[in-house]
Amino acid sequence: MKQYVVARPLYSEDAFADEHEKIHRHHKTLRHHVKQYFTCDLKRAKNAALSLLPFIGWMRIYQLKEWLLSDIVSGVSTGLVAVLQGLAYSLLASLPPWYGLFTAFFPVIIYFFLGTSRHISVGAFPVLSLMVGAVVTRLVPDEGPPINITGFEGLTSDEQRVMVAASVTFLMGIMQLAMGLLQVGFIVMYLSDTLVSGFTTAAAIHILVSQLKFVLGLVVPGLSGPLSIIYTLEKIFVQIEKTNVCDLVTSILIMVVVFIVKEINDRYKAKLPVPIPIEVIMTVIACGVSYAFNFRVIYKVDVVGRIPVGYESPMAPNMQIFGETAVEAFPMAIVGFAVAFSVAKVYSVKHDYIIDGNQELIAFGASNIVGAAFKSFAASTALSRSAVQESTGGKTQIAGLLSALIVMVVTLAIGFLLEPLPKSVLGAVVIVNLKGMLMQIREVPYLWRRDRPDCVVWVVTCLASILLGLDLGLAVGLGIELLTVVFRAQFPRCSVLANITGTDIYKDRKDYMSIYEPEGGVKIFRIPSPIFFANIDFFRGKLVEAVGFNPLRVLRKRNKALRTIRKLLKKGELSGPIEESEDESNMEELDQPSDFKDLPVQVNWNSELPANIQVPRVDVHSLILDFSAVSFLDISALKGLKAALKELIRVEVEVYIVACDEYILEKLHSCKFFDDEVKSSMFFLTLHDAMLHILEKHPIRGAKPYLGPHRFIHRNLSDSCVSCCLTGYNNSHYPWQPMQWCVKFA
């Protein structure tokens, strides 16, 4: 076992500061920051251009011979998947299928120039598509008239829905762009992995239910709002006998084949040069079979239908829709960015490059704004599509650009080939791709065993999102998550520490057997949390539990006893029994330090008092507060801490605070925390320094330590100490060994 020996002086914070001069750092003022922000030079302009247009950076290092072929293969593969997913996810958004092709084109072009990730595939994301669909069906329901919106006049139902989807996407893009420009990309940190997992699992269940009508070939109106999933299931089961058998059989066949081949892709991905594009293959086969056997006419199968050639003219967003959809647009902006950023972060770590959260917000904001102008709906990234782009060898966003070109070819030239495609096939493809999100439910047992507050966040977020809808569910989940953070900080696991025998290490006394606690009343209390207004009372309560008495109650009892003793001295009746006065008319005096100036002797409160006066014993003479895990104190905590320290000091308990952060010490000085009772000398550098100081003041009976200039930490040494004794002193040790040192007998 490795050992070390350290020889150094015993340090309080004041002693350390006196001996070691600190570097004085000049903190920049707000004026300096503002001036620096608006200062422009050539270097800064260059950095700003590279930051705003990240593609310049990787284009300069692009390895044409090594990367181009990989990007071409990846772009073609991703483009074929993007076409299929664009058509499928349009159904989730309650829009005609071909608008998904717009979403797979325009946002990709903008992201190519502005995005910092080289591997994610931008386009439709099922969760976002479903959230867009909820807004669309709320404003333009399947049954009944649409909401009264200026601009709806003379438009068909599909055109109204496109206007709603484009407008809410435009607003979502504005929010993302604004957050990026304001440098608030950190907001995504408030969405924990647990919350996102529960939320996306609930979204997968919503998506599954929404696709049942296509798989079964039923006509079910789109619903939104709380309990919409229950009402949708009710409408499905009410007409379950009307199921189109051709749609059902086709869907089951597609799902089985796609599932099996995807499993083969996962199992043999190391051996396959590229994953088998089974969705594309099955879509082509389904199109051919549907066309050959005329599914639409003979079996009444609902097909994609006419796909217009080319792109539609741009449109301006509807300002009235902005007002109607602002509440839904904000969670869409957060979810879209959070999912894309988390996927981008995984690939950036894997391929060793840096992504910028704020620039990603700008990129997605601009992508959604431009896309919405050309009638696409909300874009983010899909895990499966990004996995295809990366696993097929994609090196940069040139692969994304090529995938957009594939989508453009379909839109401009060969889209008509997809017209006989049954919508049940698209529904089946969507359901199969939900496997990853649905399997996240396996995290619940693990979370329950490892971290129950996190498990509560997962379950509550999932259930709330299922029952209340995705927007309200996300808000509920975020609220529960923040409550768990507050709960953990407000009720931390405080502990009483003890020395691990033979070391200078201190651990929770409940966790170890080989510990030593010096006799004579030393307590070490640790709080592993910041101390602030919400937990200061909890801190004081736990502190009272640790020391075993209430110092304020003891102080009041002592001051009452002093009043009684003074009265007896005046009357000369100190020897006889007397009842203790219960007069509490002046409680402020009872809370003040005990005043012995009128008494001829000092009162020993732990000995038997005259006249049967009873005062609670205090068996603790020193208390050490371990502040190593305290990161900040607010003003309320400062006041509460000072009051607690004064109560202890006034009942003759010496208090020491150790391992306090430098920032907290500066704050204590600036807030005038110290006075005649609470002094800066109570702060020590380490816990062991404070313990040695206490043993120096309250030595163990029968031994007197040598108080030389150094203390020696000896780990795993024998009982004989040779190097640290001065001539003429006998070798001996304390019965406990936090720091072995030489002593001489008194």
XYZ file of C-alpha atoms in Angstrom:
746
model
C 0.000 0.000 0.000
C 1.341 3.433 -0.930
C 1.949 5.846 1.942
C 2.749 9.507 2.375
C 3.987 11.775 5.131
C 3.156 15.476 5.292
C 4.754 18.001 7.595
C 3.185 21.450 7.759
C 1.904 24.011 10.263
C -1.597 23.808 11.666
C -3.640 26.359 9.683
C -6.682 28.389 10.406
C -7.975 30.444 7.493
C -6.537 33.608 9.051
C -3.138 31.990 9.657
C -3.002 30.636 6.129
C -3.927 34.030 4.677
C -1.202 35.717 6.743
C 1.459 33.283 5.619
C 0.472 32.920 1.932
C -0.109 36.043 -0.074
C -2.947 35.837 -2.582
C -2.877 37.100 -6.135
C -5.102 40.104 -6.534
C -7.305 39.614 -9.562
C -8.968 42.544 -11.262
C -12.587 41.740 -12.031
C -13.956 43.260 -15.188
C -16.754 45.755 -14.773
C -20.031 45.738 -16.678
C -18.790 48.732 -18.666
C -15.687 46.812 -19.704
C -17.771 43.822 -20.823
C -20.069 46.052 -22.876
C -17.105 47.842 -24.445
C -15.406 44.544 -25.275
C -18.631 43.132 -26.747
C -19.026 46.012 -29.192
C -15.332 46.267 -30.086
C -14.574 44.992 -33.573
C -11.267 44.118 -35.208
C -10.138 41.850 -38.025
C -9.606 38.810 -35.818
C -12.964 39.184 -34.139
C -14.741 39.671 -37.457
C -13.115 36.492 -38.761
C -14.140 34.530 -35.657
C -17.681 35.889 -35.907
C -17.930 34.807 -39.542
C -16.636 31.311 -38.727
C -19.046 31.098 -35.800
C -22.068 32.218 -37.823
C -21.142 30.092 -40.867
C -19.550 26.952 -39.390
C -19.451 25.166 -42.750
C -16.459 27.367 -43.683
C -14.453 25.719 -40.927
C -14.949 22.111 -41.982
C -14.912 22.906 -45.713
C -11.346 24.195 -45.318
C -10.220 20.822 -43.987
C -12.411 18.704 -46.275
C -10.508 15.664 -47.532
C -11.891 15.271 -51.021
C -10.491 11.846 -51.876
C -11.191 10.236 -48.502
C -14.573 11.778 -47.650
C -16.457 12.523 -50.876
C -17.415 8.941 -51.783
C -18.565 8.255 -48.228
C -20.680 11.409 -48.244
C -22.253 10.452 -51.579
C -23.219 6.959 -50.373
C -24.519 8.388 -47.109
C -26.432 11.192 -48.837
C -28.238 8.835 -51.225
C -29.136 6.394 -48.432
C -30.324 9.166 -46.120
C -32.256 10.860 -48.920
C -34.291 7.715 -49.656
C -35.130 7.345 -45.948
C -35.936 11.061 -45.708
C -38.459 10.788 -48.562
C -40.268 7.944 -46.871
C -40.206 9.510 -43.396
C -41.297 12.878 -44.786
C -44.398 11.275 -46.283
C -45.085 9.273 -43.109
C -44.571 12.082 -40.606
C -46.856 14.383 -42.601
C -49.689 12.107 -41.508
C -48.702 12.789 -37.879
C -48.931 16.520 -38.600
C -52.420 16.017 -40.113
C -51.182 17.377 -43.458
C -51.171 16.020 -47.036
C -48.156 13.681 -47.427
C -46.141 15.705 -49.927
C -45.576 18.562 -47.462
C -43.197 16.229 -45.651
C -40.970 16.385 -48.730
C -40.727 20.157 -48.271
C -39.632 19.589 -44.646
C -36.922 17.205 -45.863
C -35.545 19.833 -48.270
C -35.622 23.503 -47.195
C -34.453 23.137 -43.534
C -31.606 20.862 -44.671
C -30.264 23.507 -47.065
C -30.249 26.222 -44.382
C -28.715 23.929 -41.758
C -25.888 23.055 -44.147
C -24.626 26.654 -43.885
C -25.472 27.446 -40.243
C -25.299 24.161 -38.300
C -22.310 22.980 -36.274
C -23.050 19.241 -36.317
C -21.608 17.290 -39.238
C -23.665 14.145 -38.786
C -27.298 14.802 -37.851
C -29.968 14.541 -40.522
C -32.315 17.532 -40.375
C -35.985 17.119 -41.230
C -39.240 15.842 -39.793
C -39.186 14.411 -36.251
C -42.194 12.299 -35.167
C -42.688 13.965 -31.779
C -42.628 17.467 -33.280
C -44.877 16.357 -36.127
C -47.391 15.078 -33.603
C -47.254 18.377 -31.673
C -47.851 20.267 -34.920
C -50.742 17.918 -35.680
C -52.312 18.683 -32.284
C -52.265 22.409 -33.085
C -53.588 21.831 -36.607
C -56.524 19.679 -35.474
C -57.369 22.148 -32.715
C -57.653 25.094 -35.104
C -58.960 23.144 -38.126
C -60.767 20.079 -36.740
C -61.828 17.128 -38.889
C -65.409 17.580 -37.747
C -66.968 21.003 -37.460
C -65.940 24.462 -38.657
C -62.400 25.825 -38.171
C -61.635 28.531 -35.657
C -62.372 32.064 -36.866
C -59.061 33.169 -38.413
C -58.636 36.038 -40.832
C -57.088 34.583 -43.971
C -59.003 31.301 -43.943
C -61.590 32.691 -46.335
C -61.692 30.881 -49.663
C -59.209 28.174 -48.609
C -59.851 24.449 -48.577
C -59.471 22.485 -45.349
C -56.023 21.214 -46.386
C -54.867 24.732 -47.288
C -56.057 26.026 -43.926
C -54.132 23.287 -42.171
C -51.005 24.063 -44.151
C -51.318 27.720 -43.147
C -51.637 26.745 -39.471
C -48.664 24.336 -39.615
C -46.476 26.846 -41.468
C -47.391 29.695 -39.108
C -46.723 27.745 -35.908
C -43.432 26.512 -37.418
C -42.482 30.104 -38.299
C -43.213 31.196 -34.715
C -41.244 28.259 -33.370
C -38.304 29.308 -35.583
C -38.498 32.891 -34.323
C -38.325 31.632 -30.732
C -35.330 29.412 -31.465
C -33.535 32.176 -33.349
C -34.181 34.670 -30.538
C -32.861 32.237 -27.915
C -29.762 31.655 -30.014
C -29.079 35.366 -30.487
C -29.625 35.957 -26.753
C -27.137 33.141 -25.993
C -29.553 31.084 -23.889
C -28.683 27.689 -25.305
C -28.097 26.543 -21.717
C -31.880 26.281 -21.296
C -31.722 22.762 -22.690
C -29.856 21.694 -19.538
C -33.130 21.937 -17.608
C -34.462 19.027 -19.647
C -32.762 16.044 -18.036
C -32.247 12.743 -19.824
C -34.866 11.219 -17.526
C -37.460 13.842 -18.402
C -36.763 13.587 -22.141
C -36.963 9.793 -21.940
C -40.356 9.854 -20.216
C -41.626 12.544 -22.579
C -40.544 10.782 -25.766
C -41.980 7.484 -24.519
C -45.343 9.202 -24.040
C -44.988 10.786 -27.477
C -44.339 7.331 -28.955
C -47.588 6.085 -27.411
C -49.444 9.077 -28.882
C -47.885 8.373 -32.278
C -48.810 4.685 -32.059
C -52.437 5.513 -31.303
C -52.581 8.148 -34.042
C -51.387 5.596 -36.648
C -53.911 2.920 -35.718
C -56.549 4.532 -37.924
C -54.274 4.119 -40.973
C -53.270 0.571 -40.055
C -56.925 -0.437 -39.567
C -58.243 1.637 -42.458
C -60.712 3.566 -40.296
C -61.971 7.127 -40.537
C -61.189 8.689 -37.157
C -61.157 12.473 -36.680
C -57.984 13.981 -35.260
C -58.361 15.110 -31.640
C -56.194 17.267 -29.396
C -56.156 18.437 -25.795
C -56.301 16.605 -22.448
C -57.501 12.970 -22.628
C -57.521 13.129 -26.434
C -55.754 9.758 -26.550
C -58.603 8.184 -24.561
C -61.246 9.650 -26.859
C -59.291 8.545 -29.940
C -59.089 4.960 -28.669
C -62.797 5.072 -27.903
C -63.609 6.134 -31.482
C -61.341 3.409 -32.875
C -62.855 0.605 -30.825
C -66.409 1.756 -31.480
C -65.921 1.075 -35.206
C -63.387 -1.744 -34.957
C -65.706 -4.029 -36.972
C -65.235 -1.717 -39.977
C -61.519 -2.550 -40.179
C -60.162 -2.782 -43.729
C -58.630 -6.249 -43.829
C -56.364 -5.384 -46.766
C -54.879 -2.424 -44.843
C -54.450 -4.534 -41.722
C -52.751 -7.446 -43.491
C -50.487 -5.102 -45.468
C -49.494 -3.236 -42.306
C -48.741 -6.413 -40.333
C -46.676 -7.816 -43.182
C -44.711 -4.577 -43.538
C -44.102 -4.319 -39.770
C -42.914 -7.923 -39.445
C -40.514 -7.746 -42.383
C -39.134 -4.313 -41.453
C -38.704 -5.331 -37.814
C -36.813 -8.522 -38.691
C -34.487 -6.820 -41.172
C -33.811 -3.955 -38.726
C -32.795 -6.522 -36.121
C -30.457 -8.093 -38.693
C -29.011 -4.639 -39.413
C -28.342 -4.085 -35.709
C -26.836 -7.518 -35.134
C -24.566 -7.529 -38.170
C -23.856 -3.826 -38.520
C -20.115 -4.467 -38.199
C -20.189 -6.797 -41.204
C -22.644 -4.939 -43.447
C -21.091 -2.176 -45.581
C -24.347 -0.207 -45.305
C -27.603 -1.007 -43.475
C -30.236 -2.665 -45.636
C -32.732 0.119 -46.526
C -35.681 -2.148 -45.822
C -38.246 0.652 -45.427
C -37.432 1.922 -48.914
C -37.504 -1.586 -50.377
C -40.878 -2.425 -48.808
C -42.298 0.929 -49.874
C -41.319 0.299 -53.504
C -42.813 -3.210 -53.348
C -46.011 -1.909 -51.718
C -46.334 0.797 -54.375
C -45.966 -1.768 -57.134
C -48.433 -4.239 -55.626
C -50.967 -1.497 -54.870
C -50.757 -0.198 -58.426
C -50.901 -3.664 -60.008
C -53.931 -4.845 -58.023
C -55.637 -1.440 -57.867
C -55.933 -1.438 -54.061
C -57.629 1.974 -54.025
C -60.629 0.868 -56.130
C -60.969 -2.856 -55.406
C -60.158 -2.921 -51.674
C -61.074 0.676 -50.785
C -57.545 1.305 -49.492
C -56.669 4.915 -48.683
C -53.566 5.827 -50.707
C -51.241 8.830 -50.833
C -52.928 10.130 -53.971
C -51.865 12.968 -56.172
C -48.457 14.479 -55.428
C -48.076 17.892 -57.123
C -44.943 18.359 -59.179
C -42.580 21.104 -58.004
C -42.618 23.520 -55.100
C -45.351 25.911 -54.088
C -44.887 29.654 -53.918
C -43.806 31.038 -50.522
C -46.370 32.426 -48.102
C -46.328 34.859 -45.205
C -47.294 33.562 -41.747
C -50.665 34.517 -40.281
C -50.256 36.858 -37.309
C -53.579 35.828 -35.792
C -52.407 32.221 -35.723
C -49.325 33.408 -33.832
C -51.573 34.564 -31.007
C -53.525 31.305 -31.023
C -50.459 29.021 -31.012
C -47.803 30.832 -28.946
C -48.334 28.537 -25.958
C -47.782 25.423 -28.097
C -44.924 26.899 -30.140
C -42.606 27.414 -27.157
C -42.489 23.760 -25.985
C -42.104 22.757 -29.631
C -39.066 25.041 -29.920
C -37.540 23.586 -26.743
C -38.249 19.935 -27.601
C -37.014 20.291 -31.181
C -33.748 21.856 -30.068
C -33.250 19.524 -27.073
C -33.574 16.366 -29.160
C -31.393 17.674 -31.989
C -28.714 18.955 -29.606
C -28.571 15.700 -27.636
C -28.138 13.663 -30.845
C -25.567 16.137 -32.185
C -23.634 15.953 -28.914
C -23.396 12.148 -29.140
C -21.883 12.290 -32.627
C -19.586 15.214 -31.805
C -18.072 13.240 -28.921
C -17.756 10.120 -31.083
C -16.017 11.969 -33.935
C -14.105 14.494 -31.794
C -15.330 17.926 -32.815
C -17.111 20.761 -31.029
C -20.724 21.855 -31.379
C -22.120 25.175 -30.197
C -25.543 25.110 -28.532
C -26.319 28.747 -29.265
C -25.317 28.394 -32.922
C -27.490 25.271 -33.153
C -30.433 27.337 -31.934
C -29.701 29.933 -34.613
C -29.385 27.222 -37.271
C -32.651 25.491 -36.390
C -34.436 28.813 -35.941
C -33.386 29.987 -39.404
C -34.158 26.553 -40.892
C -37.686 26.559 -39.523
C -38.324 30.180 -40.545
C -37.222 29.605 -44.132
C -38.929 26.225 -44.278
C -42.205 27.643 -42.964
C -42.106 30.332 -45.649
C -42.137 27.488 -48.199
C -44.925 25.570 -46.377
C -42.864 22.958 -44.568
C -43.606 22.070 -40.935
C -41.423 21.868 -37.826
C -37.977 20.368 -38.399
C -35.500 18.834 -35.990
C -33.718 15.508 -36.381
C -34.850 11.900 -36.237
C -32.648 9.372 -34.448
C -33.091 6.667 -37.083
C -32.374 8.992 -40.005
C -29.290 10.457 -38.321
C -28.102 6.931 -37.550
C -28.397 6.072 -41.253
C -26.406 9.164 -42.244
C -23.624 8.408 -39.780
C -23.496 4.619 -40.135
C -23.337 4.730 -43.952
C -20.116 6.734 -43.748
C -21.295 10.351 -43.714
C -18.434 12.665 -42.794
C -19.970 16.131 -43.172
C -23.219 17.907 -44.000
C -22.433 17.381 -47.696
C -24.227 14.078 -47.098
C -27.208 16.082 -45.837
C -27.050 18.332 -48.894
C -27.075 15.301 -51.191
C -30.037 13.829 -49.288
C -31.894 17.090 -49.955
C -31.077 16.729 -53.656
C -32.592 13.215 -53.637
C -35.744 14.669 -52.070
C -35.775 17.413 -54.700
C -35.570 14.815 -57.511
C -38.580 13.022 -56.049
C -40.494 16.287 -55.692
C -39.752 17.558 -59.191
C -39.648 14.381 -61.270
C -40.694 11.024 -59.830
C -43.162 11.867 -57.079
C -46.020 10.459 -59.155
C -44.597 6.956 -58.632
C -45.559 7.189 -54.937
C -49.227 8.046 -55.610
C -50.518 4.426 -55.255
C -48.680 3.957 -51.921
C -51.206 2.915 -49.194
C -51.208 5.156 -46.143
C -51.296 2.011 -44.021
C -47.745 1.281 -45.242
C -46.611 4.685 -44.015
C -48.371 4.066 -40.695
C -46.657 0.687 -40.373
C -43.242 2.229 -41.059
C -43.872 4.898 -38.422
C -44.907 2.293 -35.829
C -41.864 0.090 -36.453
C -39.560 3.085 -36.010
C -41.092 3.705 -32.562
C -39.326 0.664 -31.129
C -36.422 2.642 -29.693
C -38.658 5.163 -27.948
C -41.120 2.573 -26.641
C -38.319 0.393 -25.243
C -37.273 3.271 -22.992
C -39.903 1.989 -20.569
C -37.278 -0.552 -19.496
C -35.515 2.290 -17.691
C -38.224 2.459 -15.013
C -37.120 -0.582 -12.910
C -33.503 0.560 -13.110
C -34.416 4.103 -12.010
C -36.564 2.758 -9.175
C -33.630 0.761 -7.832
C -30.999 3.455 -8.332
C -32.683 6.861 -8.000
C -36.342 7.061 -7.003
C -36.777 10.829 -7.460
C -35.602 10.404 -11.059
C -38.029 7.507 -11.440
C -40.857 9.750 -10.214
C -39.866 12.367 -12.823
C -39.955 9.724 -15.577
C -43.307 8.237 -14.580
C -45.070 11.553 -13.905
C -43.775 13.106 -17.148
C -44.838 10.072 -19.149
C -48.314 9.783 -17.610
C -48.961 13.534 -17.757
C -47.873 13.673 -21.402
C -50.102 10.715 -22.272
C -53.198 12.013 -20.517
C -52.871 15.809 -20.746
C -51.150 16.109 -24.111
C -47.507 16.664 -24.970
C -47.387 20.404 -24.294
C -49.003 20.267 -20.843
C -47.181 17.024 -20.063
C -43.819 18.633 -20.740
C -44.721 21.531 -18.432
C -45.797 19.116 -15.683
C -42.628 17.063 -16.102
C -40.432 20.152 -15.933
C -42.253 21.287 -12.790
C -41.777 17.884 -11.123
C -38.119 17.837 -12.138
C -37.488 21.244 -10.594
C -39.364 20.157 -7.467
C -37.067 17.151 -7.086
C -34.042 19.438 -7.391
C -35.493 21.734 -4.728
C -36.364 18.717 -2.580
C -32.834 17.340 -2.792
C -31.333 20.736 -1.925
C -33.902 21.534 0.765
C -33.614 18.197 2.554
C -30.016 17.002 2.074
C -28.574 13.983 3.843
C -26.730 15.568 6.742
C -24.320 13.437 8.728
C -22.146 13.316 11.841
C -18.551 12.465 10.956
C -15.917 10.526 12.855
C -12.233 9.878 12.332
C -11.133 6.725 10.515
C -8.606 5.263 12.927
C -4.992 5.814 11.929
C -5.738 8.417 9.267
C -6.628 12.076 8.836
C -9.843 11.030 7.043
C -13.339 11.648 8.383
C -16.439 9.739 7.279
C -20.040 9.248 8.349
C -19.899 7.535 11.730
C -22.791 5.234 10.742
C -20.948 3.752 7.771
C -17.669 2.515 9.290
C -16.645 0.305 12.187
C -13.018 1.365 12.649
C -13.664 4.918 13.849
C -12.609 7.088 16.732
C -14.511 9.936 18.404
C -12.473 11.714 21.096
C -13.977 11.796 24.534
C -14.963 15.100 25.977
C -17.561 16.320 23.527
C -16.434 17.011 19.956
C -19.062 16.797 17.196
C -18.406 17.049 13.453
C -21.457 17.982 11.381
C -21.584 17.953 7.578
C -24.245 19.335 5.252
C -23.761 18.297 1.590
C -25.737 21.113 0.020
C -25.830 24.858 -0.510
C -27.487 26.652 2.394
C -30.222 29.055 1.374
C -33.580 30.411 2.470
C -35.434 27.141 1.799
C -33.214 24.829 3.866
C -31.735 27.026 6.616
C -34.407 25.911 9.105
C -33.799 22.278 8.125
C -30.061 22.850 8.644
C -30.600 24.293 12.105
C -32.953 21.463 13.056
C -30.452 18.805 11.962
C -27.700 20.660 13.800
C -29.723 20.494 17.023
C -30.203 16.741 16.469
C -26.464 16.288 15.942
C -25.339 18.051 19.130
C -28.157 16.517 21.187
C -29.571 19.678 22.739
C -31.321 22.896 21.792
C -28.816 25.689 22.525
C -31.466 28.422 22.708
C -33.475 26.432 25.254
C -30.328 25.738 27.281
C -29.353 29.431 27.191
C -32.766 30.493 28.425
C -32.662 27.909 31.233
C -29.230 29.147 32.276
C -30.263 32.797 32.317
C -33.374 31.898 34.326
C -31.124 30.024 36.740
C -28.847 33.087 37.037
C -31.850 35.249 37.884
C -32.825 32.794 40.592
C -29.279 32.603 41.988
C -29.023 36.405 42.133
C -32.313 36.615 44.039
C -31.162 33.949 46.512
C -27.833 35.720 47.039
C -29.602 38.973 47.835
C -31.877 37.233 50.345
C -29.118 35.025 51.743
C -31.213 31.906 51.087
C -28.918 30.086 48.666
C -28.788 26.853 50.692
C -32.486 25.970 50.815
C -34.673 24.506 48.062
C -36.584 26.969 45.956
C -38.846 26.793 42.953
C -37.401 28.036 39.681
C -39.027 31.213 38.443
C -41.247 30.752 35.387
C -41.360 34.457 34.612
C -40.817 34.858 30.873
C -41.923 38.462 30.627
C -38.579 39.550 29.157
C -37.600 36.825 26.697
C -35.053 39.050 24.922
C -32.876 39.145 28.060
C -33.005 35.351 28.301
C -31.586 35.073 24.766
C -28.525 37.210 25.587
C -25.134 35.798 26.674
C -25.010 34.744 30.322
C -23.735 37.583 32.543
C -21.631 36.486 35.545
C -20.245 39.906 36.549
C -22.418 40.250 39.699
C -21.603 36.753 40.945
C -18.657 36.049 43.256
C -17.906 32.745 41.505
C -18.088 31.248 38.026
C -20.985 28.808 37.635
C -20.143 25.325 36.377
C -23.296 24.398 34.526
C -22.461 20.704 34.300
C -22.057 20.294 38.067
C -24.833 20.089 40.644
C -26.343 23.527 41.233
C -27.547 24.830 44.606
C -31.179 25.026 45.624
C -32.136 22.149 43.331
C -31.851 24.390 40.276
C -32.090 22.208 37.182
C -30.348 23.196 33.950
C -29.846 20.822 30.971
C -26.294 19.486 30.724
C -24.172 20.322 27.693
C -21.682 17.541 27.056
C -20.305 19.067 23.859
C -17.483 21.596 24.159
C -16.588 21.853 20.443
C -18.525 21.641 17.200
C -16.972 21.457 13.737
C -19.097 22.343 10.713
C -17.807 20.783 7.510
C -18.615 23.253 4.710
C -16.684 21.423 1.969
C -19.910 20.733 0.044
C -21.530 24.139 0.639
C -21.302 26.039 -2.641
C -23.169 29.211 -1.693
C -25.060 31.000 1.070
C -27.802 33.548 0.494
C -28.689 36.436 2.810
C -31.402 34.466 4.640
C -28.920 31.655 5.242
C -26.304 34.113 6.535
C -28.742 35.464 9.101
C -29.877 31.989 10.144
C -26.307 30.667 10.346
C -25.152 33.604 12.447
C -28.075 33.155 14.836
C -27.298 29.431 15.190
C -23.600 30.130 15.828
C -24.379 32.731 18.475
C -26.753 30.378 20.276
C -24.021 27.727 20.466
C -21.279 30.168 21.457
C -23.457 31.569 24.249
C -23.771 28.122 25.834
C -19.962 27.796 25.763
C -19.684 25.552 22.708
C -16.700 26.415 20.547
C -17.706 26.383 16.878
C -15.312 25.842 13.984
C -16.102 25.949 10.271
C -13.776 24.067 7.929
C -13.124 23.770 4.172
C -15.193 26.850 3.425
C -15.162 28.069 -0.166
C -13.167 31.239 -0.800
C -16.179 32.884 -2.430
C -18.276 32.263 0.693
C -15.562 33.712 2.941
C -15.425 36.868 0.834
C -19.187 37.149 1.009
C -19.132 36.754 4.807
C -16.629 39.580 5.107
C -18.517 41.838 2.690
C -21.811 41.222 4.532
C -20.218 42.090 7.911
C -20.901 38.610 9.238
C -18.241 38.775 11.954
C -18.552 40.565 15.308
C -17.371 40.175 18.917
C -18.953 36.729 19.222
C -18.701 35.276 15.721
C -15.055 35.701 14.714
C -13.112 34.849 11.600
C -10.704 32.806 13.725
C -13.288 29.993 13.835
C -12.575 29.157 10.167
C -9.971 26.470 9.537
C -8.404 25.220 6.346
C -9.210 21.532 6.803
C -11.223 19.401 9.160
C -8.085 17.848 10.608
C -6.558 21.254 11.331
C -9.616 22.145 13.368
C -9.548 18.811 15.215
C -5.892 19.225 16.182
C -6.594 22.759 17.331
C -9.391 21.442 19.548
C -7.155 18.714 21.010
C -4.542 21.339 21.703
C -7.062 23.384 23.684
C -8.737 20.354 25.284
C -5.962 17.741 25.592
C -6.740 14.157 26.458
C -6.333 13.539 30.172
C -2.892 12.248 31.132
C -1.035 13.463 28.069
C 0.284 16.820 27.038
C 1.127 17.309 23.372
C 4.359 18.787 22.188
C 3.304 22.021 20.522
C 6.132 22.433 18.081
C 5.927 24.412 14.854
C 4.825 21.422 12.726
C 2.301 18.627 12.898
C 3.040 15.358 11.166
C 0.543 13.219 9.258
C 1.762 9.610 9.373
C -0.317 6.985 7.629
C 0.123 3.270 8.328
C 3.143 3.769 10.586
C 4.209 1.558 13.488
C 3.675 2.577 17.116
C 7.249 3.757 17.463
C 7.775 7.293 16.256
C 11.357 8.273 15.589
C 11.545 11.265 13.301
C 9.126 13.689 14.901
C 10.310 13.689 18.546
C 12.574 16.225 20.076
C 15.381 15.096 22.372
C 14.202 14.630 25.942
C 10.605 13.696 25.088
C 9.177 10.271 25.611
C 7.613 8.505 22.640
C 3.907 8.043 22.998
C 0.747 8.546 20.972
C -2.793 9.485 21.468
C -5.090 6.448 21.711
C -6.637 7.590 18.431
C -4.473 8.221 15.378
C -5.852 10.867 13.075
C -2.386 12.420 13.150
C 0.379 10.630 15.028
C 2.605 12.984 16.932
C 4.994 12.994 19.899
C 3.829 13.992 23.357
C 5.416 14.287 26.749
C 3.699 13.263 29.936
C 2.565 16.020 32.253
